[in-house]
Amino acid sequence: MKKYIILIFLFLSLSAFAQNKTDIDKNWKSLKKSFILKTEIVLKLTNKLRTAKVIEKTELDKTVFNAKKLKVTCENEVLNRESVDKVKQGNDELNTHLVRILVTLESDFKMKTSNEVLSINDQLSTTEEQIFTRTKKYNDSCLSLNETSLIFKTTSNTQSPEVKF
């Protein structure tokens, strides 16, 4: 009788472990979908900004390159430390170039106030909020299973974000 109770307990424990692992996978896929959406929005923005006179075309090209690179990285189905780091690095590289074009866009009043650019900026802002929320949810699911090696590293709340030029 005790053997059956132990077996049932082990089965339930394994089932709970598998469920938590499934939560990590589900949250990772959700986070990657948000990054893919971000890349699509960035590509739409860079396409629109091609007509802006103040924005360097080489910077737009670098932004497009990094957006496409991040999208390909997010399409990888493997979940391990290396894949998490690659997505993080790809997003950081994209952000570096995206910030540069957004800062330059500030000097083009007509372009930055156009309805289409404002709409794309709103979409980008909403997607960034979604990424923040989904990153927290993903990291919480990793912590609940003590999978600290899979955590998506973010800037701490006490540290200012870093912008490289």
PDB file of C-alpha atoms in Angstrom, residues 58-127:
ATOM      1  CA  THR A  58      23.127  53.537 -43.404  1.00  0.00           C
ATOM      2  CA  GLU A  59      21.567  53.715 -39.941  1.00  0.00           C
ATOM      3  CA  LEU A  60      18.210  52.666 -41.395  1.00  0.00           C
ATOM      4  CA  ASP A  61      19.953  49.747 -43.124  1.00  0.00           C
ATOM      5  CA  LYS A  62      21.604  48.664 -39.868  1.00  0.00           C
ATOM      6  CA  THR A  63      18.242  48.841 -38.097  1.00  0.00           C
ATOM      7  CA  VAL A  64      16.583  46.751 -40.799  1.00  0.00           C
ATOM      8  CA  PHE A  65      19.433  44.222 -40.696  1.00  0.00           C
ATOM      9  CA  ASN A  66      19.187  43.855 -36.911  1.00  0.00           C
ATOM     10  CA  ALA A  67      15.378  43.613 -36.997  1.00  0.00           C
ATOM     11  CA  LYS A  68      15.547  40.779 -39.525  1.00  0.00           C
ATOM     12  CA  LYS A  69      18.325  39.087 -37.550  1.00  0.00           C
ATOM     13  CA  LEU A  70      16.249  39.235 -34.342  1.00  0.00           C
ATOM     14  CA  LYS A  71      13.226  37.829 -36.149  1.00  0.00           C
ATOM     15  CA  VAL A  72      15.238  34.849 -37.415  1.00  0.00           C
ATOM     16  CA  THR A  73      16.693  34.306 -33.939  1.00  0.00           C
ATOM     17  CA  CYS A  74      13.189  34.281 -32.430  1.00  0.00           C
ATOM     18  CA  GLU A  75      12.059  31.617 -34.899  1.00  0.00           C
ATOM     19  CA  ASN A  76      14.464  29.118 -33.290  1.00  0.00           C
ATOM     20  CA  GLU A  77      12.420  26.545 -31.342  1.00  0.00           C
ATOM     21  CA  VAL A  78      15.184  25.587 -28.886  1.00  0.00           C
ATOM     22  CA  LEU A  79      14.965  26.904 -25.330  1.00  0.00           C
ATOM     23  CA  ASN A  80      18.298  26.967 -23.545  1.00  0.00           C
ATOM     24  CA  ARG A  81      20.688  29.553 -22.091  1.00  0.00           C
ATOM     25  CA  GLU A  82      22.308  30.166 -25.484  1.00  0.00           C
ATOM     26  CA  SER A  83      19.010  30.834 -27.280  1.00  0.00           C
ATOM     27  CA  VAL A  84      17.837  33.172 -24.512  1.00  0.00           C
ATOM     28  CA  ASP A  85      21.138  35.066 -24.697  1.00  0.00           C
ATOM     29  CA  LYS A  86      20.909  35.323 -28.506  1.00  0.00           C
ATOM     30  CA  VAL A  87      17.422  36.841 -28.323  1.00  0.00           C
ATOM     31  CA  LYS A  88      18.599  39.273 -25.630  1.00  0.00           C
ATOM     32  CA  GLN A  89      21.660  40.250 -27.664  1.00  0.00           C
ATOM     33  CA  GLY A  90      19.608  40.628 -30.851  1.00  0.00           C
ATOM     34  CA  ASN A  91      17.104  42.875 -29.098  1.00  0.00           C
ATOM     35  CA  ASP A  92      19.891  44.984 -27.578  1.00  0.00           C
ATOM     36  CA  GLU A  93      21.547  45.427 -30.986  1.00  0.00           C
ATOM     37  CA  LEU A  94      18.230  46.378 -32.576  1.00  0.00           C
ATOM     38  CA  ASN A  95      17.515  48.876 -29.792  1.00  0.00           C
ATOM     39  CA  THR A  96      20.920  50.529 -30.269  1.00  0.00           C
ATOM     40  CA  HIS A  97      20.133  51.384 -33.895  1.00  0.00           C
ATOM     41  CA  LEU A  98      16.443  52.061 -33.299  1.00  0.00           C
ATOM     42  CA  VAL A  99      17.262  54.678 -30.664  1.00  0.00           C
ATOM     43  CA  ARG A 100      19.642  56.381 -33.068  1.00  0.00           C
ATOM     44  CA  ILE A 101      17.011  56.788 -35.771  1.00  0.00           C
ATOM     45  CA  LEU A 102      14.369  57.876 -33.254  1.00  0.00           C
ATOM     46  CA  VAL A 103      16.687  60.545 -31.836  1.00  0.00           C
ATOM     47  CA  THR A 104      17.453  61.789 -35.354  1.00  0.00           C
ATOM     48  CA  LEU A 105      13.739  61.749 -36.191  1.00  0.00           C
ATOM     49  CA  GLU A 106      13.183  64.376 -33.489  1.00  0.00           C
ATOM     50  CA  SER A 107      14.809  66.980 -35.726  1.00  0.00           C
ATOM     51  CA  ASP A 108      12.320  66.349 -38.561  1.00  0.00           C
ATOM     52  CA  PHE A 109       9.156  67.998 -37.268  1.00  0.00           C
ATOM     53  CA  LYS A 110       7.061  67.246 -40.335  1.00  0.00           C
ATOM     54  CA  MET A 111       7.966  63.541 -40.393  1.00  0.00           C
ATOM     55  CA  LYS A 112       7.716  62.936 -36.640  1.00  0.00           C
ATOM     56  CA  THR A 113       4.251  64.510 -36.479  1.00  0.00           C
ATOM     57  CA  SER A 114       2.817  62.672 -39.470  1.00  0.00           C
ATOM     58  CA  ASN A 115      -0.133  60.489 -38.551  1.00  0.00           C
ATOM     59  CA  GLU A 116       1.481  57.358 -39.940  1.00  0.00           C
ATOM     60  CA  VAL A 117       4.714  57.785 -37.949  1.00  0.00           C
ATOM     61  CA  LEU A 118       2.757  58.636 -34.796  1.00  0.00           C
ATOM     62  CA  SER A 119       0.647  55.513 -35.264  1.00  0.00           C
ATOM     63  CA  ILE A 120       3.724  53.330 -35.768  1.00  0.00           C
ATOM     64  CA  ASN A 121       5.369  54.862 -32.684  1.00  0.00           C
ATOM     65  CA  ASP A 122       2.238  54.067 -30.659  1.00  0.00           C
ATOM     66  CA  GLN A 123       2.333  50.470 -31.898  1.00  0.00           C
ATOM     67  CA  LEU A 124       6.010  50.244 -30.988  1.00  0.00           C
ATOM     68  CA  SER A 125       5.353  51.650 -27.529  1.00  0.00           C
ATOM     69  CA  THR A 126       2.516  49.190 -26.918  1.00  0.00           C
ATOM     70  CA  THR A 127       4.696  46.304 -28.068  1.00  0.00           C
TER      71      THR A 127
END
